[in-house]
CSV table of C-alpha atoms and ligand atoms in Angstrom, one decimal:
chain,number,residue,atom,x,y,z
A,1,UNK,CA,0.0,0.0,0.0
A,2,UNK,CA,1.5,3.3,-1.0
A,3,UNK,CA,2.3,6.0,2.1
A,4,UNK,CA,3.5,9.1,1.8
A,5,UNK,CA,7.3,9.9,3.3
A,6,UNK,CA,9.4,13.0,3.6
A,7,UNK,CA,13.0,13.2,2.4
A,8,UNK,CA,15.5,15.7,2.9
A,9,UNK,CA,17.2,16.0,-0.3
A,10,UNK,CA,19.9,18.4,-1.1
A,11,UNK,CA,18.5,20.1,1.8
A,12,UNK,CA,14.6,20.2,1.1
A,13,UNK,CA,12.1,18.6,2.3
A,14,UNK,CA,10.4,16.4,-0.5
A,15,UNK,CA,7.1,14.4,0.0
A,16,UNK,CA,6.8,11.2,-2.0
A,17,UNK,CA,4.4,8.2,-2.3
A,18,UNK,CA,6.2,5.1,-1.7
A,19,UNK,CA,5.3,1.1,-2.0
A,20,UNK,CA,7.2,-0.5,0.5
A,21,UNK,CA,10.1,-1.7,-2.4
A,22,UNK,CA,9.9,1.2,-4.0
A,23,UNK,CA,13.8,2.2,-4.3
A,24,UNK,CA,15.7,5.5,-3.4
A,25,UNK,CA,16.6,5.5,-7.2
A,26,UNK,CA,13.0,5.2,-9.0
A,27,UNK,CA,11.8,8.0,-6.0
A,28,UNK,CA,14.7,10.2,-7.1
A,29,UNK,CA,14.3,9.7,-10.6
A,30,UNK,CA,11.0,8.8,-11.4
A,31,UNK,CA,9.0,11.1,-8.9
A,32,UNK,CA,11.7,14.2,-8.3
A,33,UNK,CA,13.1,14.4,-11.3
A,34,UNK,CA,16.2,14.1,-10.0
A,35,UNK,CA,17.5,12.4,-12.9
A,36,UNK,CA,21.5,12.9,-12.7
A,37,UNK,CA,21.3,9.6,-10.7
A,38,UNK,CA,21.7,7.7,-12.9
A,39,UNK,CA,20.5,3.5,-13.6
A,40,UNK,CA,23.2,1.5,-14.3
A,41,UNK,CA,22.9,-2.1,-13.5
A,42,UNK,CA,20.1,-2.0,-11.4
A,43,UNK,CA,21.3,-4.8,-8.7
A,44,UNK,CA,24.5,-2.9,-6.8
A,45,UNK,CA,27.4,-4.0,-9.4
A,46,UNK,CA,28.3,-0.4,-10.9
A,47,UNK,CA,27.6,2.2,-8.5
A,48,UNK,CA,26.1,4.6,-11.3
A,49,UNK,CA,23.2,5.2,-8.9
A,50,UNK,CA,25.2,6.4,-6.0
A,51,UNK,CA,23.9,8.7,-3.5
A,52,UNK,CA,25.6,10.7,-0.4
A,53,UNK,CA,23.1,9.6,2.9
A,54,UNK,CA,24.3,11.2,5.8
A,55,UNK,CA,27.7,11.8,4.0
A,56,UNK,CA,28.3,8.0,2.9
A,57,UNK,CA,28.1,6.6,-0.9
A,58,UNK,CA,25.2,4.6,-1.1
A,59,UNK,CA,23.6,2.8,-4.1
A,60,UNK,CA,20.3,3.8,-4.5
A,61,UNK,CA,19.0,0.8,-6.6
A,62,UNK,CA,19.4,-1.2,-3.5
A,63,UNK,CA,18.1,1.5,-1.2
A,64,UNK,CA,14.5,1.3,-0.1
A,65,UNK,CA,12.8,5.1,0.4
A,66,UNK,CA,11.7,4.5,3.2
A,67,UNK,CA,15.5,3.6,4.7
A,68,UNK,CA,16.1,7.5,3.5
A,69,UNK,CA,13.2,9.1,5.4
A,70,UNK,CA,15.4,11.0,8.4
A,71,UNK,CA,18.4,10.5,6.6
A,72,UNK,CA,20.8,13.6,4.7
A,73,UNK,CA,20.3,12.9,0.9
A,74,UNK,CA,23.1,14.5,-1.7
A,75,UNK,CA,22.2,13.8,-5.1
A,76,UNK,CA,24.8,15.2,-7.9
A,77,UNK,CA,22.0,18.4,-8.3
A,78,UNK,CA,23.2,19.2,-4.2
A,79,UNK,CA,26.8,19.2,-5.4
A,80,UNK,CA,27.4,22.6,-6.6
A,81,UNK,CA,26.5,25.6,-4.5
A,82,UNK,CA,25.3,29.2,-5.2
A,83,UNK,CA,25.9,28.8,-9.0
A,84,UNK,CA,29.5,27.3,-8.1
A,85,UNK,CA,30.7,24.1,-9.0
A,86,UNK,CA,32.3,21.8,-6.3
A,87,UNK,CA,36.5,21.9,-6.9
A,88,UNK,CA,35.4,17.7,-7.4
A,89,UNK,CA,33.2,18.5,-10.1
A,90,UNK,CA,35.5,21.5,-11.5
A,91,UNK,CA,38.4,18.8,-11.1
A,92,UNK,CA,36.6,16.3,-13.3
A,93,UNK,CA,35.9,18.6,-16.3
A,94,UNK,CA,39.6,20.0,-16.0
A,95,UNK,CA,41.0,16.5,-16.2
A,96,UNK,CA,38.2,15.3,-18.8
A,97,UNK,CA,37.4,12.7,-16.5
A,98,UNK,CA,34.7,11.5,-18.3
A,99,UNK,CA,34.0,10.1,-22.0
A,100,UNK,CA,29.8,9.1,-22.4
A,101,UNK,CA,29.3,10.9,-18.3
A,102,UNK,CA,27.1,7.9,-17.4
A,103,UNK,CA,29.3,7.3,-14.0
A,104,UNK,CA,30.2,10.5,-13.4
A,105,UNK,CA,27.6,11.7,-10.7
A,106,UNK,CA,28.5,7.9,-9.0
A,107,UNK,CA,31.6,9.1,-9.1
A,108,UNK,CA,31.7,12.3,-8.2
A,109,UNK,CA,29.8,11.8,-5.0
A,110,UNK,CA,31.7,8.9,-4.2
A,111,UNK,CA,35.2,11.3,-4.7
A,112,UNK,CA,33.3,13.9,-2.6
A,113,UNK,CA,33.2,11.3,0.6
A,114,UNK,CA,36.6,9.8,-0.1
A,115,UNK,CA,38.4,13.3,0.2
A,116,UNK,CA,36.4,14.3,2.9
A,117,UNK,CA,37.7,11.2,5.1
A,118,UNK,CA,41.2,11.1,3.3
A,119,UNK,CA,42.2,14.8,2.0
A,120,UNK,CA,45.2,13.5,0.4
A,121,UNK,CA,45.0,9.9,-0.9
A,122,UNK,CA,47.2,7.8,-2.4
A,123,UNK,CA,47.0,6.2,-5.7
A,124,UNK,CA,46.4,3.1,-3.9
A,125,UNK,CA,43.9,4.6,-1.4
A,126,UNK,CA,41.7,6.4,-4.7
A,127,UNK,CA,41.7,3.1,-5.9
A,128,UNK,CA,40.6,1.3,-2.9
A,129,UNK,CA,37.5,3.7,-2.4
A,130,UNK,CA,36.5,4.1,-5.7
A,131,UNK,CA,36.9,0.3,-6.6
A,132,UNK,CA,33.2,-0.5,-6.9
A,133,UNK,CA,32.6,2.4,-9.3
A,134,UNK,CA,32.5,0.8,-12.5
A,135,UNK,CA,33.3,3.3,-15.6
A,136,UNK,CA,32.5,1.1,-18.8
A,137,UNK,CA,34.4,3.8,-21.2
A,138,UNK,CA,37.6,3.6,-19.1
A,139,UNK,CA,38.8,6.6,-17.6
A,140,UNK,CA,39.8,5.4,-14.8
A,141,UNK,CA,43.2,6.9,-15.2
A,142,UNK,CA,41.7,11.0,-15.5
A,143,UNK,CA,39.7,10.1,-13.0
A,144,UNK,CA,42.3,9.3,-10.6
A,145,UNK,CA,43.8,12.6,-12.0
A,146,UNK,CA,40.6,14.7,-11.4
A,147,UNK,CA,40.3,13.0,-7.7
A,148,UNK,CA,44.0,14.8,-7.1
A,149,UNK,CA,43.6,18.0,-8.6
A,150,UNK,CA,40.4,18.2,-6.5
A,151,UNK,CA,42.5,17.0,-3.1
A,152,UNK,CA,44.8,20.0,-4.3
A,153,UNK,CA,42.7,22.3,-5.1
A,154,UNK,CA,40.3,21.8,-1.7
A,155,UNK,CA,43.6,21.7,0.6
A,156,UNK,CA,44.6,25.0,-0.7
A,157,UNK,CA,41.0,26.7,-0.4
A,158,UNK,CA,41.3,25.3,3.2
A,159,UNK,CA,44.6,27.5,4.1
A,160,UNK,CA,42.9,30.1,2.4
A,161,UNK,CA,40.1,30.5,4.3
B,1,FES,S1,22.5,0.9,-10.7
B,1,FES,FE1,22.9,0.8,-8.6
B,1,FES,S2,24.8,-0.3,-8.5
B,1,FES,FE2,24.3,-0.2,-10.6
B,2,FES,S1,32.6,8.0,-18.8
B,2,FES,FE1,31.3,6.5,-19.7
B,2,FES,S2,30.9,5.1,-18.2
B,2,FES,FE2,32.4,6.4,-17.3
């Protein structure tokens, strides 16, 4: 039976009706619109649908709604702020991280809670945290690139400010 359930999504409030399997993914997409999160496999193998809930990377596919109500949702659209882009997502177009784009909100957000746990990983540690993120045009390489200039670019805004 449907219900209706609030979820805070790049800081707003959003009602939605939910079935009790309906998942994060089809509510983001399907009902909000939200479509930078994007369907990739469907069943947790490629990450394309990953989401920031209170500040981890979380597939949506495999995410009921209902687990999000009360929980801090980041889609790719929360990334940027006041007409800004994030350094991560300025980072990814400087390095042309990106051939077709499909993983590139999956990856972003997933760079986006790597750097904020680890401000200046490895090689070895990028590919450790980003190891689930499957990018079918290959780019891994830029976007190991992109994931340092961002590191770079947000430890120098931080001694800055
Ligand atoms: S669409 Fe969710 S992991 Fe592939
Ligand atoms: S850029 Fe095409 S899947 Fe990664």
């Amino acid at each position: 039976m449907a219900t209706e359930i609030e979820l805070d999504i790049n800081g707003k409030r959003r009602a939605i009706h939910t079935e009790p399997d309906t998942t994060l993914l089809s509510a983001l997409r399907d009902q909000l619109d939200l479509t930078g999160t994007k369907y990739g496999c469907g069943e947790g193998q490629c990450a394309a649908c990953t989401v920031l809930m209170d500040g981890s990377p979380r597939r949506s596919c495999l995410t009921r709604a209902t687990t999000a109500a009360g929980k801090k949702i980041v889609t790719i659209e929360g990334v940027a702020q006041n007409g800004r882009l994030h350094p991560v997502q300025q980072a990814f177009l400087e390095e042309q991280a990106f051939q077709c784009g499909y993983c590139t909100p999956g990856m972003i957000l997933t760079a986006l809670a790597l750097l904020k746990s680890n401000p200046d990983p490895s090689d070895d540690e990028i590919a450790q945290f980003m190891e689930g993120n499957i990018c079918r045009c290959g780019t891994y390489p830029r976007i190991v690139a992109a994931i340092h200039r961002a590191a770079r670019m947000m430890r120098s805004s931080a001694h800055e400010s």
